Amino acid sequence: MDETKERAETLMSWEENVRKVTPYVPGEQPRIANIIKLNTNENPYPPAPGVRKALEILAGNTDVLRKYPSPTCDQLEESLGKYYGIPRENLFVGVGSDDVLSMAFLTFFHGNKPVLFPDITYSFYDVWADVYRIPYKQIPLDENFEIHEEDYEIENGGIVIANPNAPTGVAKDRDWIDAFLSKHKDVVVIVDEAYVDFGAESALPLIDKYDNLLVVQTFSKSRSLAGLRIGMAFGSAKLIHYLKDVKFSVNSYTMNQPSLMLATESIADEEYFRANLEKVIATRESTKLKLKSLGFRFADSKANFIFATHPNKPAEEIMQALRAEGIIVRHFKKPRIDNYLRISIGTDEEMQRLVDVLAKIL
Ligand SMILES: *Cc1c(COP(=O)(O)O)cnc(C)c1O
């Protein structure tokens, strides 16, 4: 008997008090050697060299681990504040942007009106809404995966937009976000910018204009630090204050000492960061041309992945055939997007191997 069936058949009375939820399913982290891993949008290049040096220093001084880390993430917040040119009162740091977004849902969406987000977007939003019992409504994107802003002009308790969107890669410019925000001043609007560094425009300059705007970013993709778990949010002092009140009511010491130290090193090396981004962007653009000539169709991505479909072969079959050749890409078994593959941008060599294998299996 499968586990779900067993649970349903023997419901004990204490189980009526359980907070039941269907969890988010993250992309696979296979423990197979020599695969080409293009399924979870990790950066193919290592983090800044200073991160390694800081790790070595830490290894020689493990005594720092004896003490609790700074609950207010002093060093990291200071370096982020300097880097982005904003005061600390406008800054929030969390355990990856998933933690930041989860805290933001818990803090800002506490009413009876539905929170709005696109039907095709980061598939964690509806899970957080479910777990925190937040009503929500998914607004359909059009057939080109574009947002129609007028669809959001309905009663709502908040809005979440990923920009560039995931898993489509479609980006809106800052003027569009500005015009959108000007119509939604009465609810908190979250702009999830997990991929913004790969060539989209950040809404960060708009936090002074709109005190209800929360911009969320991460070290996971553009800074090659998915394993460290660092994310951050920018917003008005009032917004950040509310967010910190909730965060400090759940867990004071979310950020561990090594990640605070290493993230600071990543911020310090701007040159490495820019060079890394340029490489990924150049590979993305050359991969677009190659996929196009193989017959793939996709929206123009500003992220470190391409969301592609092929007219002649079902996505799931392509995914299986790639897997048999040691290349892992992401397929979502969901309405409207089940004939698409989300292909992360790896190194030039990895993408050439992908293209060669695709040419063979199509
Ligand atoms: C990857 C991703 C995140 C979460 O990243 P973290 O590793 O938790 O920082 C958030 N939003 C979107 C749209 C993502 O793709």
mmCIF file of C-alpha atoms and ligand atoms in Angstrom:
data_model
loop_
_atom_site.group_PDB
_atom_site.id
_atom_site.type_symbol
_atom_site.label_atom_id
_atom_site.label_comp_id
_atom_site.label_asym_id
_atom_site.label_seq_id
_atom_site.Cartn_x
_atom_site.Cartn_y
_atom_site.Cartn_z
ATOM 1 C CA MET A 1 0.000 0.000 0.000
ATOM 2 C CA ASP A 2 1.381 3.423 -0.817
ATOM 3 C CA GLU A 3 1.985 5.821 2.020
ATOM 4 C CA THR A 4 -0.700 8.393 1.118
ATOM 5 C CA LYS A 5 -3.372 5.716 0.934
ATOM 6 C CA GLU A 6 -2.325 4.283 4.253
ATOM 7 C CA ARG A 7 -2.454 7.726 5.860
ATOM 8 C CA ALA A 8 -5.930 8.398 4.489
ATOM 9 C CA GLU A 9 -7.314 5.064 5.639
ATOM 10 C CA THR A 10 -6.160 5.229 9.235
ATOM 11 C CA LEU A 11 -6.856 8.826 10.226
ATOM 12 C CA MET A 12 -6.355 9.093 13.996
ATOM 13 C CA SER A 13 -8.164 11.824 15.909
ATOM 14 C CA TRP A 14 -4.935 13.715 16.652
ATOM 15 C CA GLU A 15 -4.437 13.997 12.904
ATOM 16 C CA GLU A 16 -7.384 16.380 12.663
ATOM 17 C CA ASN A 17 -5.093 18.959 14.311
ATOM 18 C CA VAL A 18 -2.263 18.474 11.855
ATOM 19 C CA ARG A 19 -1.422 21.296 9.422
ATOM 20 C CA LYS A 20 -1.679 19.344 6.199
ATOM 21 C CA VAL A 21 -0.008 20.624 3.057
ATOM 22 C CA THR A 22 1.341 19.316 -0.235
ATOM 23 C CA PRO A 23 5.007 20.355 -0.220
ATOM 24 C CA TYR A 24 6.996 21.983 -2.990
ATOM 25 C CA VAL A 25 9.150 19.490 -4.884
ATOM 26 C CA PRO A 26 12.622 20.882 -5.584
ATOM 27 C CA GLY A 27 14.619 19.842 -8.646
ATOM 28 C CA GLU A 28 16.565 16.637 -8.282
ATOM 29 C CA GLN A 29 20.143 16.693 -6.928
ATOM 30 C CA PRO A 30 21.345 13.380 -8.396
ATOM 31 C CA ARG A 31 24.337 11.655 -6.846
ATOM 32 C CA ILE A 32 25.649 10.364 -10.134
ATOM 33 C CA ALA A 33 29.161 11.244 -11.272
ATOM 34 C CA ASN A 34 29.874 12.898 -14.623
ATOM 35 C CA ILE A 35 26.404 14.109 -15.410
ATOM 36 C CA ILE A 36 25.679 17.448 -17.027
ATOM 37 C CA LYS A 37 23.325 19.063 -14.563
ATOM 38 C CA LEU A 38 21.039 21.614 -16.217
ATOM 39 C CA ASN A 39 17.951 21.189 -14.013
ATOM 40 C CA THR A 40 18.115 23.642 -11.094
ATOM 41 C CA ASN A 41 19.625 26.839 -12.556
ATOM 42 C CA GLU A 42 22.841 26.666 -10.587
ATOM 43 C CA ASN A 43 25.765 28.701 -11.880
ATOM 44 C CA PRO A 44 28.322 26.466 -13.666
ATOM 45 C CA TYR A 45 31.274 28.539 -12.400
ATOM 46 C CA PRO A 46 32.712 28.567 -8.868
ATOM 47 C CA PRO A 47 32.037 31.423 -6.446
ATOM 48 C CA ALA A 48 34.520 34.330 -6.150
ATOM 49 C CA PRO A 49 38.063 33.255 -5.112
ATOM 50 C CA GLY A 50 37.722 35.231 -1.856
ATOM 51 C CA VAL A 51 35.027 32.768 -0.764
ATOM 52 C CA ARG A 52 37.579 29.958 -0.831
ATOM 53 C CA LYS A 53 40.100 32.029 1.115
ATOM 54 C CA ALA A 54 37.498 32.833 3.767
ATOM 55 C CA LEU A 55 36.713 29.122 4.064
ATOM 56 C CA GLU A 56 40.385 28.381 4.634
ATOM 57 C CA ILE A 57 40.565 31.052 7.330
ATOM 58 C CA LEU A 58 37.456 29.590 8.929
ATOM 59 C CA ALA A 59 38.966 26.083 8.835
ATOM 60 C CA GLY A 60 41.943 27.378 10.821
ATOM 61 C CA ASN A 61 39.741 29.109 13.384
ATOM 62 C CA THR A 62 36.737 26.898 14.103
ATOM 63 C CA ASP A 63 36.465 28.576 17.504
ATOM 64 C CA VAL A 64 34.223 31.207 15.849
ATOM 65 C CA LEU A 65 31.616 28.439 15.530
ATOM 66 C CA ARG A 66 31.415 28.119 19.317
ATOM 67 C CA LYS A 67 29.444 31.342 19.575
ATOM 68 C CA TYR A 68 26.058 32.311 18.143
ATOM 69 C CA PRO A 69 26.300 34.323 14.941
ATOM 70 C CA SER A 70 25.225 37.957 14.786
ATOM 71 C CA PRO A 71 21.408 37.784 14.884
ATOM 72 C CA THR A 72 21.231 41.043 12.970
ATOM 73 C CA CYS A 73 23.768 39.871 10.320
ATOM 74 C CA ASP A 74 25.785 43.037 10.946
ATOM 75 C CA GLN A 75 28.764 42.461 8.669
ATOM 76 C CA LEU A 76 26.775 41.135 5.724
ATOM 77 C CA GLU A 77 24.069 43.805 5.990
ATOM 78 C CA GLU A 78 26.721 46.500 6.116
ATOM 79 C CA SER A 79 28.473 45.236 3.009
ATOM 80 C CA LEU A 80 25.163 44.774 1.161
ATOM 81 C CA GLY A 81 24.094 48.283 2.185
ATOM 82 C CA LYS A 82 27.316 49.740 0.842
ATOM 83 C CA TYR A 83 27.145 47.689 -2.357
ATOM 84 C CA TYR A 84 23.578 48.698 -3.200
ATOM 85 C CA GLY A 85 23.874 52.199 -1.718
ATOM 86 C CA ILE A 86 20.973 51.794 0.685
ATOM 87 C CA PRO A 87 20.662 52.050 4.485
ATOM 88 C CA ARG A 88 20.392 48.904 6.586
ATOM 89 C CA GLU A 89 16.849 49.817 7.576
ATOM 90 C CA ASN A 90 15.874 48.981 3.991
ATOM 91 C CA LEU A 91 17.529 45.557 4.041
ATOM 92 C CA PHE A 92 16.568 42.056 5.123
ATOM 93 C CA VAL A 93 18.728 38.913 4.910
ATOM 94 C CA GLY A 94 17.498 35.311 4.949
ATOM 95 C CA VAL A 95 18.388 31.665 4.347
ATOM 96 C CA GLY A 96 18.103 31.854 0.575
ATOM 97 C CA SER A 97 15.327 33.850 -1.038
ATOM 98 C CA ASP A 98 12.979 30.951 -0.303
ATOM 99 C CA ASP A 99 13.273 31.846 3.387
ATOM 100 C CA VAL A 100 12.883 35.558 2.617
ATOM 101 C CA LEU A 101 9.796 34.946 0.445
ATOM 102 C CA SER A 102 8.283 32.563 2.976
ATOM 103 C CA MET A 103 8.691 35.163 5.761
ATOM 104 C CA ALA A 104 7.260 37.835 3.456
ATOM 105 C CA PHE A 105 4.157 35.724 2.715
ATOM 106 C CA LEU A 106 3.710 35.124 6.457
ATOM 107 C CA THR A 107 4.145 38.828 7.264
ATOM 108 C CA PHE A 108 2.333 40.683 4.520
ATOM 109 C CA PHE A 109 -0.492 38.405 3.430
ATOM 110 C CA HIS A 110 -2.790 38.179 6.410
ATOM 111 C CA GLY A 111 -6.203 39.123 5.049
ATOM 112 C CA ASN A 112 -9.213 37.545 3.395
ATOM 113 C CA LYS A 113 -8.709 38.871 -0.113
ATOM 114 C CA PRO A 114 -6.786 36.693 -2.564
ATOM 115 C CA VAL A 115 -3.102 37.242 -3.212
ATOM 116 C CA LEU A 116 -2.494 37.329 -6.966
ATOM 117 C CA PHE A 117 0.292 35.757 -9.012
ATOM 118 C CA PRO A 118 0.561 34.284 -12.516
ATOM 119 C CA ASP A 119 -0.607 30.720 -13.216
ATOM 120 C CA ILE A 120 2.808 29.952 -14.670
ATOM 121 C CA THR A 121 5.467 31.128 -12.229
ATOM 122 C CA TYR A 122 7.680 29.924 -9.398
ATOM 123 C CA SER A 123 5.745 26.949 -8.050
ATOM 124 C CA PHE A 124 6.570 27.712 -4.423
ATOM 125 C CA TYR A 125 4.145 30.684 -4.215
ATOM 126 C CA ASP A 126 0.990 28.566 -4.062
ATOM 127 C CA VAL A 127 2.667 26.213 -1.563
ATOM 128 C CA TRP A 128 3.456 29.079 0.863
ATOM 129 C CA ALA A 129 -0.065 30.403 0.392
ATOM 130 C CA ASP A 130 -1.419 26.928 1.231
ATOM 131 C CA VAL A 131 0.761 26.352 4.274
ATOM 132 C CA TYR A 132 -0.038 29.795 5.753
ATOM 133 C CA ARG A 133 -3.746 29.510 4.776
ATOM 134 C CA ILE A 134 -3.554 32.597 2.553
ATOM 135 C CA PRO A 135 -6.295 32.828 -0.097
ATOM 136 C CA TYR A 136 -4.844 33.246 -3.590
ATOM 137 C CA LYS A 137 -5.801 33.490 -7.243
ATOM 138 C CA GLN A 138 -3.588 32.476 -10.141
ATOM 139 C CA ILE A 139 -3.896 34.851 -13.098
ATOM 140 C CA PRO A 140 -3.287 33.206 -16.497
ATOM 141 C CA LEU A 141 -0.371 34.422 -18.598
ATOM 142 C CA ASP A 142 -1.136 34.681 -22.311
ATOM 143 C CA GLU A 143 0.044 32.069 -24.826
ATOM 144 C CA ASN A 144 3.397 33.879 -25.143
ATOM 145 C CA PHE A 145 3.816 33.721 -21.347
ATOM 146 C CA GLU A 146 3.235 37.474 -21.083
ATOM 147 C CA ILE A 147 1.464 39.194 -18.175
ATOM 148 C CA HIS A 148 -1.577 41.307 -18.957
ATOM 149 C CA GLU A 149 -1.463 43.986 -16.281
ATOM 150 C CA GLU A 150 -5.173 44.780 -16.530
ATOM 151 C CA ASP A 151 -5.970 41.256 -15.266
ATOM 152 C CA TYR A 152 -4.586 42.324 -11.882
ATOM 153 C CA GLU A 153 -7.043 45.202 -11.480
ATOM 154 C CA ILE A 154 -9.342 43.182 -9.226
ATOM 155 C CA GLU A 155 -9.777 43.129 -5.467
ATOM 156 C CA ASN A 156 -6.726 41.520 -3.927
ATOM 157 C CA GLY A 157 -4.693 41.149 -0.752
ATOM 158 C CA GLY A 158 -1.271 41.400 -2.379
ATOM 159 C CA ILE A 159 0.618 40.570 -5.575
ATOM 160 C CA VAL A 160 3.715 38.481 -6.334
ATOM 161 C CA ILE A 161 5.602 38.808 -9.616
ATOM 162 C CA ALA A 162 8.821 36.996 -10.504
ATOM 163 C CA ASN A 163 10.930 39.188 -12.796
ATOM 164 C CA PRO A 164 12.393 37.630 -14.908
ATOM 165 C CA ASN A 165 9.634 35.087 -14.501
ATOM 166 C CA ALA A 166 10.401 31.458 -13.732
ATOM 167 C CA PRO A 167 10.318 29.070 -15.482
ATOM 168 C CA THR A 168 9.727 31.170 -18.625
ATOM 169 C CA GLY A 169 12.615 33.680 -18.436
ATOM 170 C CA VAL A 170 10.332 36.499 -19.639
ATOM 171 C CA ALA A 171 11.304 39.899 -18.149
ATOM 172 C CA LYS A 172 9.508 43.229 -17.761
ATOM 173 C CA ASP A 173 11.452 46.502 -17.696
ATOM 174 C CA ARG A 174 11.495 48.916 -14.772
ATOM 175 C CA ASP A 175 9.033 51.318 -16.422
ATOM 176 C CA TRP A 176 6.501 48.511 -16.668
ATOM 177 C CA ILE A 177 6.981 47.617 -12.979
ATOM 178 C CA ASP A 178 6.713 51.317 -12.092
ATOM 179 C CA ALA A 179 3.419 51.715 -13.988
ATOM 180 C CA PHE A 180 2.147 48.467 -12.444
ATOM 181 C CA LEU A 181 3.005 49.630 -8.914
ATOM 182 C CA SER A 182 1.307 52.977 -9.487
ATOM 183 C CA LYS A 183 -1.963 51.009 -9.785
ATOM 184 C CA HIS A 184 -1.378 48.850 -6.710
ATOM 185 C CA LYS A 185 -0.450 51.096 -3.805
ATOM 186 C CA ASP A 186 -2.829 49.575 -1.260
ATOM 187 C CA VAL A 187 -1.327 46.087 -1.000
ATOM 188 C CA VAL A 188 2.181 44.704 -0.645
ATOM 189 C CA VAL A 189 3.706 43.854 -4.027
ATOM 190 C CA ILE A 190 6.617 41.392 -4.005
ATOM 191 C CA VAL A 191 8.973 41.367 -6.992
ATOM 192 C CA ASP A 192 11.065 38.185 -6.930
ATOM 193 C CA GLU A 193 14.312 38.988 -8.760
ATOM 194 C CA ALA A 194 16.116 35.648 -8.374
ATOM 195 C CA TYR A 195 17.475 35.973 -11.956
ATOM 196 C CA VAL A 196 17.688 39.745 -12.385
ATOM 197 C CA ASP A 197 21.509 39.871 -12.572
ATOM 198 C CA PHE A 198 21.488 37.944 -15.859
ATOM 199 C CA GLY A 199 20.315 40.960 -17.832
ATOM 200 C CA ALA A 200 16.969 42.252 -16.562
ATOM 201 C CA GLU A 201 16.259 45.614 -14.899
ATOM 202 C CA SER A 202 15.917 45.626 -11.127
ATOM 203 C CA ALA A 203 13.022 47.364 -9.399
ATOM 204 C CA LEU A 204 15.344 48.250 -6.510
ATOM 205 C CA PRO A 205 15.398 52.029 -7.307
ATOM 206 C CA LEU A 206 11.598 52.030 -6.901
ATOM 207 C CA ILE A 207 11.611 51.187 -3.174
ATOM 208 C CA ASP A 208 11.883 54.907 -2.364
ATOM 209 C CA LYS A 209 8.856 55.667 -4.512
ATOM 210 C CA TYR A 210 6.595 52.828 -3.305
ATOM 211 C CA ASP A 211 6.605 51.967 0.400
ATOM 212 C CA ASN A 212 4.605 48.789 -0.358
ATOM 213 C CA LEU A 213 7.232 47.277 -2.711
ATOM 214 C CA LEU A 214 9.432 44.388 -1.558
ATOM 215 C CA VAL A 215 12.249 43.394 -3.944
ATOM 216 C CA VAL A 216 13.747 39.943 -3.297
ATOM 217 C CA GLN A 217 17.107 38.699 -4.600
ATOM 218 C CA THR A 218 19.469 35.767 -3.988
ATOM 219 C CA PHE A 219 23.117 34.698 -4.000
ATOM 220 C CA SER A 220 22.102 31.266 -5.323
ATOM 221 C CA LYS A 221 22.199 31.813 -9.068
ATOM 222 C CA SER A 222 24.250 34.820 -10.136
ATOM 223 C CA ARG A 223 26.789 34.484 -7.293
ATOM 224 C CA SER A 224 27.259 30.703 -7.578
ATOM 225 C CA LEU A 225 26.323 30.183 -3.928
ATOM 226 C CA ALA A 226 23.176 28.030 -3.975
ATOM 227 C CA GLY A 227 24.822 25.738 -1.413
ATOM 228 C CA LEU A 228 25.350 28.558 1.072
ATOM 229 C CA ARG A 229 21.674 29.673 1.280
ATOM 230 C CA ILE A 230 21.670 33.481 1.221
ATOM 231 C CA GLY A 231 18.842 35.692 0.031
ATOM 232 C CA MET A 232 17.818 39.259 0.705
ATOM 233 C CA ALA A 233 14.959 41.703 0.443
ATOM 234 C CA PHE A 234 14.890 45.463 -0.124
ATOM 235 C CA GLY A 235 11.988 47.658 0.866
ATOM 236 C CA SER A 236 10.835 50.719 2.782
ATOM 237 C CA ALA A 237 11.942 50.926 6.426
ATOM 238 C CA LYS A 238 8.360 50.244 7.501
ATOM 239 C CA LEU A 239 8.063 47.114 5.348
ATOM 240 C CA ILE A 240 11.425 45.754 6.527
ATOM 241 C CA HIS A 241 10.530 46.478 10.140
ATOM 242 C CA TYR A 242 7.359 44.371 9.888
ATOM 243 C CA LEU A 243 9.312 41.608 8.164
ATOM 244 C CA LYS A 244 11.973 41.549 10.888
ATOM 245 C CA ASP A 245 9.336 41.489 13.644
ATOM 246 C CA VAL A 246 7.917 38.270 12.194
ATOM 247 C CA LYS A 247 11.323 36.767 11.459
ATOM 248 C CA PHE A 248 12.511 37.397 15.023
ATOM 249 C CA SER A 249 9.305 35.807 16.280
ATOM 250 C CA VAL A 250 10.148 32.579 14.473
ATOM 251 C CA ASN A 251 13.943 32.151 14.722
ATOM 252 C CA SER A 252 16.643 34.665 15.721
ATOM 253 C CA TYR A 253 19.662 32.831 14.349
ATOM 254 C CA THR A 254 18.683 31.830 10.844
ATOM 255 C CA MET A 255 21.963 32.857 9.218
ATOM 256 C CA ASN A 256 24.921 30.651 10.138
ATOM 257 C CA GLN A 257 28.361 32.120 10.777
ATOM 258 C CA PRO A 258 30.139 30.568 7.748
ATOM 259 C CA SER A 259 27.516 31.813 5.308
ATOM 260 C CA LEU A 260 27.636 35.330 6.763
ATOM 261 C CA MET A 261 31.437 35.380 6.310
ATOM 262 C CA LEU A 262 31.490 33.861 2.828
ATOM 263 C CA ALA A 263 28.669 35.973 1.413
ATOM 264 C CA THR A 264 30.552 39.102 2.426
ATOM 265 C CA GLU A 265 33.541 37.893 0.372
ATOM 266 C CA SER A 266 31.328 37.365 -2.673
ATOM 267 C CA ILE A 267 30.032 40.949 -2.485
ATOM 268 C CA ALA A 268 33.597 42.258 -2.237
ATOM 269 C CA ASP A 269 34.653 40.909 -5.651
ATOM 270 C CA GLU A 270 32.690 42.902 -8.203
ATOM 271 C CA GLU A 271 35.071 42.179 -11.071
ATOM 272 C CA TYR A 272 34.731 38.411 -10.727
ATOM 273 C CA PHE A 273 30.947 38.745 -10.416
ATOM 274 C CA ARG A 274 30.639 40.773 -13.643
ATOM 275 C CA ALA A 275 32.936 38.444 -15.591
ATOM 276 C CA ASN A 276 30.985 35.412 -14.397
ATOM 277 C CA LEU A 277 27.670 36.971 -15.455
ATOM 278 C CA GLU A 278 29.026 37.927 -18.874
ATOM 279 C CA LYS A 279 30.116 34.350 -19.508
ATOM 280 C CA VAL A 280 26.702 32.930 -18.598
ATOM 281 C CA ILE A 281 24.884 35.555 -20.692
ATOM 282 C CA ALA A 282 27.112 34.917 -23.743
ATOM 283 C CA THR A 283 26.521 31.158 -23.440
ATOM 284 C CA ARG A 284 22.776 31.741 -23.111
ATOM 285 C CA GLU A 285 22.703 33.796 -26.302
ATOM 286 C CA SER A 286 24.759 31.298 -28.319
ATOM 287 C CA THR A 287 22.614 28.422 -26.991
ATOM 288 C CA LYS A 288 19.468 30.250 -28.133
ATOM 289 C CA LEU A 289 20.767 30.281 -31.713
ATOM 290 C CA LYS A 290 21.688 26.599 -31.613
ATOM 291 C CA LEU A 291 18.360 25.528 -30.109
ATOM 292 C CA LYS A 292 16.518 27.632 -32.684
ATOM 293 C CA SER A 293 18.316 25.922 -35.538
ATOM 294 C CA LEU A 294 17.277 22.551 -34.055
ATOM 295 C CA GLY A 295 13.651 23.711 -34.286
ATOM 296 C CA PHE A 296 13.047 24.598 -30.629
ATOM 297 C CA ARG A 297 10.691 27.442 -29.740
ATOM 298 C CA PHE A 298 11.032 29.588 -26.631
ATOM 299 C CA ALA A 299 10.295 33.011 -25.233
ATOM 300 C CA ASP A 300 13.288 35.348 -25.085
ATOM 301 C CA SER A 301 14.927 34.553 -21.732
ATOM 302 C CA LYS A 302 16.730 37.114 -19.584
ATOM 303 C CA ALA A 303 17.570 34.460 -16.978
ATOM 304 C CA ASN A 304 20.176 31.683 -16.764
ATOM 305 C CA PHE A 305 17.863 29.144 -18.385
ATOM 306 C CA ILE A 306 15.830 28.675 -21.556
ATOM 307 C CA PHE A 307 12.260 27.350 -21.437
ATOM 308 C CA ALA A 308 11.883 25.511 -24.707
ATOM 309 C CA THR A 309 9.437 23.323 -26.596
ATOM 310 C CA HIS A 310 9.881 21.300 -29.786
ATOM 311 C CA PRO A 311 7.099 20.847 -32.349
ATOM 312 C CA ASN A 312 8.107 17.281 -33.304
ATOM 313 C CA LYS A 313 8.861 15.506 -30.054
ATOM 314 C CA PRO A 314 7.149 15.605 -26.636
ATOM 315 C CA ALA A 315 9.199 17.340 -23.947
ATOM 316 C CA GLU A 316 9.000 14.397 -21.587
ATOM 317 C CA GLU A 317 10.504 12.090 -24.225
ATOM 318 C CA ILE A 318 13.330 14.546 -24.918
ATOM 319 C CA MET A 319 13.970 14.794 -21.187
ATOM 320 C CA GLN A 320 14.209 10.985 -20.856
ATOM 321 C CA ALA A 321 16.452 10.676 -23.906
ATOM 322 C CA LEU A 322 18.783 13.384 -22.543
ATOM 323 C CA ARG A 323 18.874 11.649 -19.199
ATOM 324 C CA ALA A 324 19.950 8.401 -20.833
ATOM 325 C CA GLU A 325 22.897 10.403 -22.223
ATOM 326 C CA GLY A 326 23.770 11.849 -18.807
ATOM 327 C CA ILE A 327 22.159 15.287 -19.255
ATOM 328 C CA ILE A 328 19.535 16.355 -16.738
ATOM 329 C CA VAL A 329 17.026 19.120 -17.517
ATOM 330 C CA ARG A 330 13.805 20.112 -15.735
ATOM 331 C CA HIS A 331 10.354 19.046 -16.897
ATOM 332 C CA PHE A 332 7.212 20.213 -15.063
ATOM 333 C CA LYS A 333 4.228 17.842 -15.274
ATOM 334 C CA LYS A 334 1.779 20.725 -15.112
ATOM 335 C CA PRO A 335 -1.042 22.030 -17.288
ATOM 336 C CA ARG A 336 0.050 24.406 -20.109
ATOM 337 C CA ILE A 337 3.778 23.761 -19.637
ATOM 338 C CA ASP A 338 4.094 19.982 -19.790
ATOM 339 C CA ASN A 339 5.476 20.148 -23.321
ATOM 340 C CA TYR A 340 8.348 22.430 -22.247
ATOM 341 C CA LEU A 341 11.799 21.826 -20.834
ATOM 342 C CA ARG A 342 13.634 24.279 -18.628
ATOM 343 C CA ILE A 343 17.275 24.070 -19.564
ATOM 344 C CA SER A 344 19.771 25.795 -17.255
ATOM 345 C CA ILE A 345 22.769 27.509 -18.834
ATOM 346 C CA GLY A 346 25.952 25.541 -18.132
ATOM 347 C CA THR A 347 29.433 26.065 -19.543
ATOM 348 C CA ASP A 348 29.976 26.397 -23.318
ATOM 349 C CA GLU A 349 31.226 22.802 -23.399
ATOM 350 C CA GLU A 350 28.181 21.495 -21.541
ATOM 351 C CA MET A 351 25.785 23.360 -23.839
ATOM 352 C CA GLN A 352 27.594 22.109 -26.941
ATOM 353 C CA ARG A 353 27.280 18.547 -25.651
ATOM 354 C CA LEU A 354 23.555 19.202 -25.031
ATOM 355 C CA VAL A 355 23.108 20.476 -28.585
ATOM 356 C CA ASP A 356 25.025 17.518 -30.062
ATOM 357 C CA VAL A 357 22.894 15.016 -28.135
ATOM 358 C CA LEU A 358 19.673 16.861 -29.071
ATOM 359 C CA ALA A 359 20.646 16.774 -32.745
ATOM 360 C CA LYS A 360 21.002 13.010 -32.419
ATOM 361 C CA ILE A 361 17.742 12.291 -30.585
ATOM 362 C CA LEU A 362 15.332 14.652 -32.334
HETATM 363 C C1 LIG B 1 15.745 29.787 -7.342
HETATM 364 C C2 LIG B 1 14.579 30.670 -7.045
HETATM 365 C C3 LIG B 1 14.310 31.147 -5.761
HETATM 366 C C4 LIG B 1 14.987 30.627 -4.528
HETATM 367 O O1 LIG B 1 16.289 30.659 -4.498
HETATM 368 P P1 LIG B 1 17.117 30.529 -3.149
HETATM 369 O O2 LIG B 1 18.146 29.522 -3.468
HETATM 370 O O3 LIG B 1 16.202 30.086 -2.041
HETATM 371 O O4 LIG B 1 17.636 31.889 -2.927
HETATM 372 C C5 LIG B 1 13.316 32.078 -5.586
HETATM 373 N N1 LIG B 1 12.566 32.482 -6.614
HETATM 374 C C6 LIG B 1 12.752 32.015 -7.845
HETATM 375 C C7 LIG B 1 11.893 32.505 -8.939
HETATM 376 C C8 LIG B 1 13.751 31.073 -8.097
HETATM 377 O O5 LIG B 1 13.892 30.556 -9.311
#
